[in-house]
Tab-separated table of C-alpha atoms in Angstrom:
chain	number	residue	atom	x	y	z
A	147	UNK	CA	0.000	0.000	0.000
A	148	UNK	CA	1.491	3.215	-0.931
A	149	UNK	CA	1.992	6.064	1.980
A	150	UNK	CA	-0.867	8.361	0.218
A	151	UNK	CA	-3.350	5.836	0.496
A	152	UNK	CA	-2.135	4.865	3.877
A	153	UNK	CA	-2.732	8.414	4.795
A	154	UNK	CA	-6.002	8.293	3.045
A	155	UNK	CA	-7.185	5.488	5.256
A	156	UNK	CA	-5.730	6.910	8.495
A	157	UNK	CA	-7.460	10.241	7.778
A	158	UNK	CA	-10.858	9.141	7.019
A	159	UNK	CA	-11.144	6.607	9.543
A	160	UNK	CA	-10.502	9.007	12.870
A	161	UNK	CA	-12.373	12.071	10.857
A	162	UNK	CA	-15.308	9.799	9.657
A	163	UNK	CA	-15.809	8.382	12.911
A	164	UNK	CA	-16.788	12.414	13.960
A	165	UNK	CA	-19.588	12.450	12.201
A	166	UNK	CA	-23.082	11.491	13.976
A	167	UNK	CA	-25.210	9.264	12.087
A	168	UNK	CA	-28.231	11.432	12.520
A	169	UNK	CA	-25.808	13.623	10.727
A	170	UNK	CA	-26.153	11.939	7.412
A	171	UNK	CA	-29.083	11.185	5.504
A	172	UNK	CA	-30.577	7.891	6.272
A	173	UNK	CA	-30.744	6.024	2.946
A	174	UNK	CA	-28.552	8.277	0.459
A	175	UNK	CA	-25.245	7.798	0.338
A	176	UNK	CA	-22.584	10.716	1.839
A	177	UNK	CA	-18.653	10.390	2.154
A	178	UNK	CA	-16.930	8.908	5.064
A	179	UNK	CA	-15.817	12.581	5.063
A	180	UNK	CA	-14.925	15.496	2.759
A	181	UNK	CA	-15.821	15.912	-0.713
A	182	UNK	CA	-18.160	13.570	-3.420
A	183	UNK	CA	-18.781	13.678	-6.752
A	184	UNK	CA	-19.346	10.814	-9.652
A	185	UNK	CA	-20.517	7.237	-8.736
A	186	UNK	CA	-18.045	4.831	-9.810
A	187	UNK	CA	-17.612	1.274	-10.079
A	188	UNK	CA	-21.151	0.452	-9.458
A	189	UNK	CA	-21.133	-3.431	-9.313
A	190	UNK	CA	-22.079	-6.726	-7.781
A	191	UNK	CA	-19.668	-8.482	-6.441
A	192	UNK	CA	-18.793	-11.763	-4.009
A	193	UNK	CA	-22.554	-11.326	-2.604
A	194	UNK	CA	-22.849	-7.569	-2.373
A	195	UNK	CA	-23.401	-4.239	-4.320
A	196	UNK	CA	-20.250	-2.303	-4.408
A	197	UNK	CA	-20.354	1.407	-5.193
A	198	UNK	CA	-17.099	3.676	-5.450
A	199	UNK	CA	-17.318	7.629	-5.907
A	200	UNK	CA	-14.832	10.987	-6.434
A	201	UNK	CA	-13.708	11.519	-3.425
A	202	UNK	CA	-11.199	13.899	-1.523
A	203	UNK	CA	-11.463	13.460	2.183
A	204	UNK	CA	-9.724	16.031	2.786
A	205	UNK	CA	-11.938	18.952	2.058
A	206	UNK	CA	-15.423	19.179	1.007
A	207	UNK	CA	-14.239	20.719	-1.834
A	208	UNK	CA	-13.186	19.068	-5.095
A	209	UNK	CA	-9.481	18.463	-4.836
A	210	UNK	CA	-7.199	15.478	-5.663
A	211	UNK	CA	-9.595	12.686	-6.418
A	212	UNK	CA	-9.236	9.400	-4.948
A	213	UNK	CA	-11.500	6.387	-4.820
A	214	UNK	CA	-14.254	6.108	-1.631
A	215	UNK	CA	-15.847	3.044	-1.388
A	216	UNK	CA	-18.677	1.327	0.213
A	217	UNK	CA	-20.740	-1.890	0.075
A	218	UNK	CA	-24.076	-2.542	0.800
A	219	UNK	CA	-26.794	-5.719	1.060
A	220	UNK	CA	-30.279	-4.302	-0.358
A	221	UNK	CA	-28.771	-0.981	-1.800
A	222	UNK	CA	-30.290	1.513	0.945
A	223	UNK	CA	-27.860	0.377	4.008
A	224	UNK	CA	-24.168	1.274	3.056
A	225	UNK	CA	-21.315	0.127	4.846
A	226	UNK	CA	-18.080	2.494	4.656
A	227	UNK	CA	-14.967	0.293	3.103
A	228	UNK	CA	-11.464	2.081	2.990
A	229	UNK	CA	-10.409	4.084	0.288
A	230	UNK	CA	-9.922	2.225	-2.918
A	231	UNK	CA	-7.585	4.227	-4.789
A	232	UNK	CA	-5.016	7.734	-4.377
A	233	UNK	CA	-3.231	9.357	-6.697
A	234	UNK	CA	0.004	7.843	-6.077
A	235	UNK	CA	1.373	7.103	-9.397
A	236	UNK	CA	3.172	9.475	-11.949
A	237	UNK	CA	0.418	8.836	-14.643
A	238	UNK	CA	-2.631	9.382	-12.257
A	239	UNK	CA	-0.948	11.704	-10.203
A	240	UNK	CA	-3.216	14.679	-10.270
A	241	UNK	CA	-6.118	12.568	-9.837
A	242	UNK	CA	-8.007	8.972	-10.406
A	243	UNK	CA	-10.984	10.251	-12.206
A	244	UNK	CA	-14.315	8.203	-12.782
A	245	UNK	CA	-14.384	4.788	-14.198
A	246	UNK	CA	-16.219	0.995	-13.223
A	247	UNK	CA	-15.944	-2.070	-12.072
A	248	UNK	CA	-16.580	-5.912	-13.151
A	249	UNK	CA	-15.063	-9.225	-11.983
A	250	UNK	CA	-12.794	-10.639	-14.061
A	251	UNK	CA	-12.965	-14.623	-14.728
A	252	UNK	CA	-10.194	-15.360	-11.673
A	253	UNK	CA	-12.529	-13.998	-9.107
A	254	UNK	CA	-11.297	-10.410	-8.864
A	255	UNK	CA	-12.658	-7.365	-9.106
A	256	UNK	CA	-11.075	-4.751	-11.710
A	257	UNK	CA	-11.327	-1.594	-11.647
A	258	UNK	CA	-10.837	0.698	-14.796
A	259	UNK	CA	-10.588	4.246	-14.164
A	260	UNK	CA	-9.098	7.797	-15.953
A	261	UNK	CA	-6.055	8.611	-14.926
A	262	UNK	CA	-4.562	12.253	-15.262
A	263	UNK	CA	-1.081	13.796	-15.158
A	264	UNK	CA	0.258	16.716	-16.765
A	265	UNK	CA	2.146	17.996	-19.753
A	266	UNK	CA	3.853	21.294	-20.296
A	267	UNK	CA	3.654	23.110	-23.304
A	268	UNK	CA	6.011	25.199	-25.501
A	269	UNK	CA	4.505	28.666	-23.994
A	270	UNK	CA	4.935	27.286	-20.729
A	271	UNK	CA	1.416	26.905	-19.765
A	272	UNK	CA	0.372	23.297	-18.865
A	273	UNK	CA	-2.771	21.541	-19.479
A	274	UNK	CA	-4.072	17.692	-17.899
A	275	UNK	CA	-3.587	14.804	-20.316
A	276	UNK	CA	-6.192	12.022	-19.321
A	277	UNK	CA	-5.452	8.248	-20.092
A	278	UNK	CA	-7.277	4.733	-18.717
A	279	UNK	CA	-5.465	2.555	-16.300
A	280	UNK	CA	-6.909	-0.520	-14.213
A	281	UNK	CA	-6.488	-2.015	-10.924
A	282	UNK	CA	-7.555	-5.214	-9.605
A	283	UNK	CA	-8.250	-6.534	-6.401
A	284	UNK	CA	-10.227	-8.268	-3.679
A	285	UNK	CA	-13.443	-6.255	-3.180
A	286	UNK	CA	-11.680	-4.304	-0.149
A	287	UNK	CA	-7.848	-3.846	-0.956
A	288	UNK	CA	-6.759	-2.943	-4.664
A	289	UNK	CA	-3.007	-3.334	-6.894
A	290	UNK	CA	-2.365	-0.835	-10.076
A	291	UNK	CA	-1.319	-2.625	-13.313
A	292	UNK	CA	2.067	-2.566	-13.766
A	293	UNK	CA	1.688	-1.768	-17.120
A	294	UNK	CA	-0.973	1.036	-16.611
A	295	UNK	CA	-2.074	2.928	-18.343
A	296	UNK	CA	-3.714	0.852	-20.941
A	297	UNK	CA	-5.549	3.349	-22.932
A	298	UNK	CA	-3.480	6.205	-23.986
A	299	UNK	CA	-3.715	9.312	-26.589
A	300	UNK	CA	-2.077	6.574	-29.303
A	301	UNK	CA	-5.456	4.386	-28.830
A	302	UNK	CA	-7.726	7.564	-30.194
A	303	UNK	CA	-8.923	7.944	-33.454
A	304	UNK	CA	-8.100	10.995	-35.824
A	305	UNK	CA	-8.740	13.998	-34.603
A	306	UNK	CA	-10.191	13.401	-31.112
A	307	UNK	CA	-8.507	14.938	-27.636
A	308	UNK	CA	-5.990	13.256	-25.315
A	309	UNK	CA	-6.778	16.047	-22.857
A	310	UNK	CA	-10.872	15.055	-22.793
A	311	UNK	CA	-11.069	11.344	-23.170
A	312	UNK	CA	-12.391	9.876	-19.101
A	313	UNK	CA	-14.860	8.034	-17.768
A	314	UNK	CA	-14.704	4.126	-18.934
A	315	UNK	CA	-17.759	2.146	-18.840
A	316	UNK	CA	-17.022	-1.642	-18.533
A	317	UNK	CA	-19.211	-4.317	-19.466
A	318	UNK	CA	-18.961	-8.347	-20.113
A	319	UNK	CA	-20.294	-8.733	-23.879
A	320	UNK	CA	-21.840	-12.315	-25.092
A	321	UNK	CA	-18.934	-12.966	-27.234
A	322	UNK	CA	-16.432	-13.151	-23.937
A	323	UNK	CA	-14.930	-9.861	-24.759
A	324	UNK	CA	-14.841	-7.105	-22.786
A	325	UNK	CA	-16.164	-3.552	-23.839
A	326	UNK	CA	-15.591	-0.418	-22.598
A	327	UNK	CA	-17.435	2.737	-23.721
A	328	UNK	CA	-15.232	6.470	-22.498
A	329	UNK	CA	-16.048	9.785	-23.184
A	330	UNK	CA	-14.611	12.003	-26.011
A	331	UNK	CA	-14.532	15.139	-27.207
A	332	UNK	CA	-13.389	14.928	-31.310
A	333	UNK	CA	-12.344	17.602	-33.322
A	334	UNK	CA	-15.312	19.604	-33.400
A	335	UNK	CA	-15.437	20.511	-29.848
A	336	UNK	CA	-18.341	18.642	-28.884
A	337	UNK	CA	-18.822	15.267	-27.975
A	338	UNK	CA	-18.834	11.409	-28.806
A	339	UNK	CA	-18.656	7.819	-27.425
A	340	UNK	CA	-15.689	5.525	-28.146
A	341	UNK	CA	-15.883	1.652	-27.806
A	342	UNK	CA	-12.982	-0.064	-27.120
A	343	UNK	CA	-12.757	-4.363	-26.991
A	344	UNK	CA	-10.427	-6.433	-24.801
A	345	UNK	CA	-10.088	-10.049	-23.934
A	346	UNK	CA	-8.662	-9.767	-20.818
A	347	UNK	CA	-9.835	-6.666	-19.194
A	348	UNK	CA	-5.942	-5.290	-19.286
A	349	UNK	CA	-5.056	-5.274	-23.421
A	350	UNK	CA	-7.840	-2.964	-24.874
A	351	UNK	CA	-7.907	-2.029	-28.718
A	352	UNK	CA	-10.657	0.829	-30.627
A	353	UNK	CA	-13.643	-0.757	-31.901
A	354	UNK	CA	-15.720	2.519	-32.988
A	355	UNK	CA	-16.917	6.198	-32.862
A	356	UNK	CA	-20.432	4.332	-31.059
A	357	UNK	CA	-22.547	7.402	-30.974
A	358	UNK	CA	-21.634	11.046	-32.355
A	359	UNK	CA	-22.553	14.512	-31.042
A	360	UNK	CA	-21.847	17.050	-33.603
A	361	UNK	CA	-22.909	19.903	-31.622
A	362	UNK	CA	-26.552	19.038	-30.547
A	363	UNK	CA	-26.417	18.467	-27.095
A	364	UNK	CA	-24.187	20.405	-25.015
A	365	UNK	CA	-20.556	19.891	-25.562
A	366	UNK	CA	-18.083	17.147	-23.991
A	367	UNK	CA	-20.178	13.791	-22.987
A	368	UNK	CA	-18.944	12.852	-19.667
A	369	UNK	CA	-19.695	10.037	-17.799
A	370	UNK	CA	-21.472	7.256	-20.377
A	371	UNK	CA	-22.984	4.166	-20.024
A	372	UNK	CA	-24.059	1.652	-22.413
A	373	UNK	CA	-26.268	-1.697	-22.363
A	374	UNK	CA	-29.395	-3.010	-24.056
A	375	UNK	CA	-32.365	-3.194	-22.059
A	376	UNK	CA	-35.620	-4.563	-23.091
A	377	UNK	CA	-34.872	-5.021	-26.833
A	378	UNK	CA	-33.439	-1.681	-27.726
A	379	UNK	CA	-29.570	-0.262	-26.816
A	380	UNK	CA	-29.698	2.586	-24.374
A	381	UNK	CA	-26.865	5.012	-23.883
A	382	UNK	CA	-26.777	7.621	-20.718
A	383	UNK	CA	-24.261	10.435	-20.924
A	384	UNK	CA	-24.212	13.708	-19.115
A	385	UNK	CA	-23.148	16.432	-21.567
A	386	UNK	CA	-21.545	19.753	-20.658
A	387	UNK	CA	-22.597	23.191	-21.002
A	388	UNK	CA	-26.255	22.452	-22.653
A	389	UNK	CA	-29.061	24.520	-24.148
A	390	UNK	CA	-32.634	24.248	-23.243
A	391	UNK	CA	-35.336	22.157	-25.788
A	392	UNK	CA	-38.809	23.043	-24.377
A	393	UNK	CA	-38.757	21.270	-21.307
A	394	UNK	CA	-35.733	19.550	-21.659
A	395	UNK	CA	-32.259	20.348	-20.826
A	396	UNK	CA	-32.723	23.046	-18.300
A	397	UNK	CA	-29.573	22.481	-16.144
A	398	UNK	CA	-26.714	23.522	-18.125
A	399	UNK	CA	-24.727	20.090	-17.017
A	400	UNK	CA	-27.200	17.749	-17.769
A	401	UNK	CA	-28.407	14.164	-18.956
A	402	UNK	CA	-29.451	12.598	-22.226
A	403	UNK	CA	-30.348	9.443	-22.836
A	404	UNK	CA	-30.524	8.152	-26.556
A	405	UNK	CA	-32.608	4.765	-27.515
A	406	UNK	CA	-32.013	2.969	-30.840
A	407	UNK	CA	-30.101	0.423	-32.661
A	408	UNK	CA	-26.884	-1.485	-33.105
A	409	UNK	CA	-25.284	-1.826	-36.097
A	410	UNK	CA	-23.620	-4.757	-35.294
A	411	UNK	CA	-21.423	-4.436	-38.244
A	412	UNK	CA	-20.077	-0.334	-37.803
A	413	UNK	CA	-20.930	-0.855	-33.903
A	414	UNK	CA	-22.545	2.348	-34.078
A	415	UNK	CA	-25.576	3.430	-32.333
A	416	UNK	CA	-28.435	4.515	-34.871
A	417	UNK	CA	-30.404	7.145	-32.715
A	418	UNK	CA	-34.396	6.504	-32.947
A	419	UNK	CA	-35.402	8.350	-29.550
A	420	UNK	CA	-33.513	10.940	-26.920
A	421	UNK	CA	-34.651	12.652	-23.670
A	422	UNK	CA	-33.524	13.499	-20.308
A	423	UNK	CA	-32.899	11.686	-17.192
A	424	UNK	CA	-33.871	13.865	-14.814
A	425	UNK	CA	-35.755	16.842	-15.031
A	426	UNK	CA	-34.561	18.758	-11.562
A	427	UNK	CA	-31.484	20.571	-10.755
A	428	UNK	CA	-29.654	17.529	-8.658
A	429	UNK	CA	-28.912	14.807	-10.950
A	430	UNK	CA	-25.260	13.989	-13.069
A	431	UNK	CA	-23.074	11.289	-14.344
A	432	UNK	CA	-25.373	8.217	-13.806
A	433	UNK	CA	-23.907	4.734	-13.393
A	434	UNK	CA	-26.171	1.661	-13.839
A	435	UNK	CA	-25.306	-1.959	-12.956
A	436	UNK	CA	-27.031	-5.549	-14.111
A	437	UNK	CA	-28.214	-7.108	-10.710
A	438	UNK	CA	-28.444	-10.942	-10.204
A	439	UNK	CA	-32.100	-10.845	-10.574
A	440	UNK	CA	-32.054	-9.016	-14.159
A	441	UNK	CA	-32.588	-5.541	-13.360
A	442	UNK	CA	-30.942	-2.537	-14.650
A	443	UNK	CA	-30.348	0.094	-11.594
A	444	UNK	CA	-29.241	3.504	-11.691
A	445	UNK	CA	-27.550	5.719	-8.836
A	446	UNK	CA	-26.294	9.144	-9.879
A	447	UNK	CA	-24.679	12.291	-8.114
A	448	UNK	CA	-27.742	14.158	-6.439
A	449	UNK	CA	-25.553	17.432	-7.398
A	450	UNK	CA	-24.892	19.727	-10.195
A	451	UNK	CA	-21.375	21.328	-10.992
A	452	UNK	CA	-23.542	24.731	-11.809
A	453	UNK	CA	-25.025	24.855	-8.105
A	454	UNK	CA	-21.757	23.594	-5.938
A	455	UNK	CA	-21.888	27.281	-4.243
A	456	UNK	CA	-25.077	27.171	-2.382
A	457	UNK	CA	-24.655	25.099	0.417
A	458	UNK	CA	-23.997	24.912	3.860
A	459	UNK	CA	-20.364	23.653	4.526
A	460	UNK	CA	-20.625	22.829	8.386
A	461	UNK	CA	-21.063	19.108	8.719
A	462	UNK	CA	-17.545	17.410	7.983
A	463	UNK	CA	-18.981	16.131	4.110
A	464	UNK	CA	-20.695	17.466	1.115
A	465	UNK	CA	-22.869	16.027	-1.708
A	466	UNK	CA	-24.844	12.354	-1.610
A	467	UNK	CA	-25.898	10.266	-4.151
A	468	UNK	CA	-29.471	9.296	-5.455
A	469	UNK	CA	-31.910	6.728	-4.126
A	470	UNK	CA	-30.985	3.935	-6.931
A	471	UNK	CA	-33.883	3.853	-9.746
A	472	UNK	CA	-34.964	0.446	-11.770
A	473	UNK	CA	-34.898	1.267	-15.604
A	474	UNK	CA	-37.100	-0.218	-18.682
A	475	UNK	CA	-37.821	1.033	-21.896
A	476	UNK	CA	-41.837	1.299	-23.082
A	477	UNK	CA	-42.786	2.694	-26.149
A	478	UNK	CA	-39.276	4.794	-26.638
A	479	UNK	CA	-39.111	6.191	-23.368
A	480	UNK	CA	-36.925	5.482	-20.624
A	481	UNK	CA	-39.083	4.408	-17.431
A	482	UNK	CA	-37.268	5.153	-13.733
A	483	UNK	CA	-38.792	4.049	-10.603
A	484	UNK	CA	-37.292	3.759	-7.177
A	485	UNK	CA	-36.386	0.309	-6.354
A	486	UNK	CA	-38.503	-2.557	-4.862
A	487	UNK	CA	-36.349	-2.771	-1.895
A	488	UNK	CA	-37.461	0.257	-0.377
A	489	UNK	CA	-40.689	-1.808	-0.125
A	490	UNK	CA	-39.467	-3.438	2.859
A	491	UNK	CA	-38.813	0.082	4.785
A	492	UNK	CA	-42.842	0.311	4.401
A	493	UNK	CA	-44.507	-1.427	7.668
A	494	UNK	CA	-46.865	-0.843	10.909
A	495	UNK	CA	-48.759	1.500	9.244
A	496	UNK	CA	-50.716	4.300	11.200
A	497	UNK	CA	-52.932	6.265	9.209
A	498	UNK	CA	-55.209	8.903	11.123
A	499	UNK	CA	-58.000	10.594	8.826
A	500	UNK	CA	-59.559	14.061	9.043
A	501	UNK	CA	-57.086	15.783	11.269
A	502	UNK	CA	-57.261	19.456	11.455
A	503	UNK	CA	-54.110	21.118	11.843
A	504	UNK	CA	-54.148	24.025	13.766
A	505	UNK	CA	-50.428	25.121	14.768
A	506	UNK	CA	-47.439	23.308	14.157
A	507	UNK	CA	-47.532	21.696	17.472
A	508	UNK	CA	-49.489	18.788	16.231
A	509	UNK	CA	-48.807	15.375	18.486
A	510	UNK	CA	-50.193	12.601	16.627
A	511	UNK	CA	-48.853	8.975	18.738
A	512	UNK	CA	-46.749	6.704	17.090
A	513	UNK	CA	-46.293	9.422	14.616
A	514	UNK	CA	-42.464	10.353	14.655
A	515	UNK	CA	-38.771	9.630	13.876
A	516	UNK	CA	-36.395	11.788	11.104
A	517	UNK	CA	-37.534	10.175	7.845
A	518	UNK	CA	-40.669	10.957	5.377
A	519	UNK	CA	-41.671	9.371	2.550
């Protein structure tokens, strides 16, 4: 274990332990302490949903990302698990950006994540160069390739950016392969999706340009996800600096989802429908998993870059994430609702009927506690 994820650990366990749990919110998640921003790795694995995030415990600002981590039975309980991952390499030394999770066919978990460093350029300005690397490990305790990173500015096609190119999406395909979709922003200045194909989950080669922006939505697409759900591919991105359509894309850093078909032969995405996610202010860079009973579930950052400032700063940690949401597709649309196991929070009902309320001093028995639904 290096010393700055040693420190990591050290830090966040005596800090985290400062925080009350009547503190926190009781069913979304918060960091241990400090800072939160992207869900990452959002997986099954060895019997329970894992769920990594952006993190710098440090400050609850954004600063030096690292890897939290926590695991959970049914999705709404979360256990804390030490930090996953710090900076502590030359190519991901100014931070281990987003990325995801599967297990690999040995047992262990992998992680694949965007690593950043910096170059300098002839005018003496410098600017962050972002490249994949992996890391694999145990579910708790994590080793970086030795030959990261494995996705570099070489592995781009013509024309697109080394210094936007984060966020892989990792998936098992039904040809044994692994897949990988990562954000992109191409010579326009806009956005696209890039699939890359591996066999192993370390050697990774371009497939395709999946799905293309050319200036329609927003700008860079951070953050995808790709998988087919109920006959029809679905891919969720959350594109910068967008323009409102109607009632859509009202939050300037938003979310899109586009419904079609693949070519199986360009492995591009034909578009036939597109929306939004999430039509209030809270909601970026979603992250679905498969679980073992076939659904798709989404969690997402209940936060948006363009609202950071308002906030009260007090309480030792800032930003959650969403209640996780089961997805299917109906008529074109993409269909959210919470998930069923928030069914079992439901019992001993008390109802009372035809109460007048007259002040706010209202006792009604065995009405009480700190959560509402």
């Amino acid at each position: 274990m290096s010393e700055m994820l040693e420190k990591a650990r050290k830090y966040e366990f005596i800090q985290g332990q400062q925080i009350k749990e009547e503190e926190r919110p009781a069913f979304h998640i918060t960091p241990y302490v400090g800072w939160m921003n992207d869900p990452n790795g959002f997986s099954y694995y060895k019997g329970e949903y894992h769920l990594f995030y952006q993190y710098n415990p440090y400050s609850t600002h954004w600063d030096s990302m690292h890897w939290g981590h926590v695991v959970s039975k049914d999705l709404l309980h979360w256990n804390y698990v030490p930090t996953a991952l710090a900076p502590d390499e030359d190519y991901d030394k100014f931070g281990c950006f987003s990325g995801s999770a599967i297990e690999l066919e040995d047992g262990r978990q992998l992680l694949m994540y965007t690593s950043v460093n910096q170059e300098k350029l002839e005018d003496g300005t410098v600017r962050d160069i972002q490249t994949q690397a992996v890391a694999v490990g145990d579910g708790k305790d994590y080793e970086k390739y030795d030959k990261n990173p494995v996705l570099t500015a070489k592995d781009l096609p013509k024309g697109a950016s080394k210094v936007d190119f984060r966020d892989p999406k990792i998936w098992k395909g039904n040809d044994g392969n692994f897949y990988c979709v990562i954000g992109s922003r191409p010579a326009d200045g806009s956005g696209q999706i890039l699939l890359y194909r591996s066999k192993n989950g370390f050697e990774w080669e371009f497939v395709s340009i999946l799905a293309k922006n050319q200036n329609r939505y927003g700008k860079m697409w951070e953050c995808p996800d790709f998988f087919e759900l109920d006959g029809k591919y679905v891919l969720l991105t959350s594109p910068q600096d967008m323009l409102p359509e109607g009632l859509e894309f009202h939050n300037g850093n938003g979310t899109l989802c586009i419904i079609g078909e693949l070519d199986p032969e360009t492995h591009t995405l034909k578009e036939q429908f597109c929306q939004g996610i999430d039509y209030g202010i809270d909601y970026y860079a979603m992250q679905t998993l498969l679980a073992p009973d076939g659904r798709r579930i989404m969690i997402a950052w209940m936060q948006n870059w363009d609202t950071l400032a308002y906030r009260c700063n007090d309480s030792g940690w800032f930003a959650q994430m969403s209640l996780p949401r089961e997805l299917s597709v109906k008529n074109g649309r993409l269909y959210q609702v919470p998930i069923r196991e928030l069914n079992a929070m439901r019992a001993n009902k008390v109802e009372y009927n035809n109460v007048v309320i007259k002040d706010t001093r209202l006792t009604l028995d065995q009405i009480e506690g700190r959560t509402v639904d």
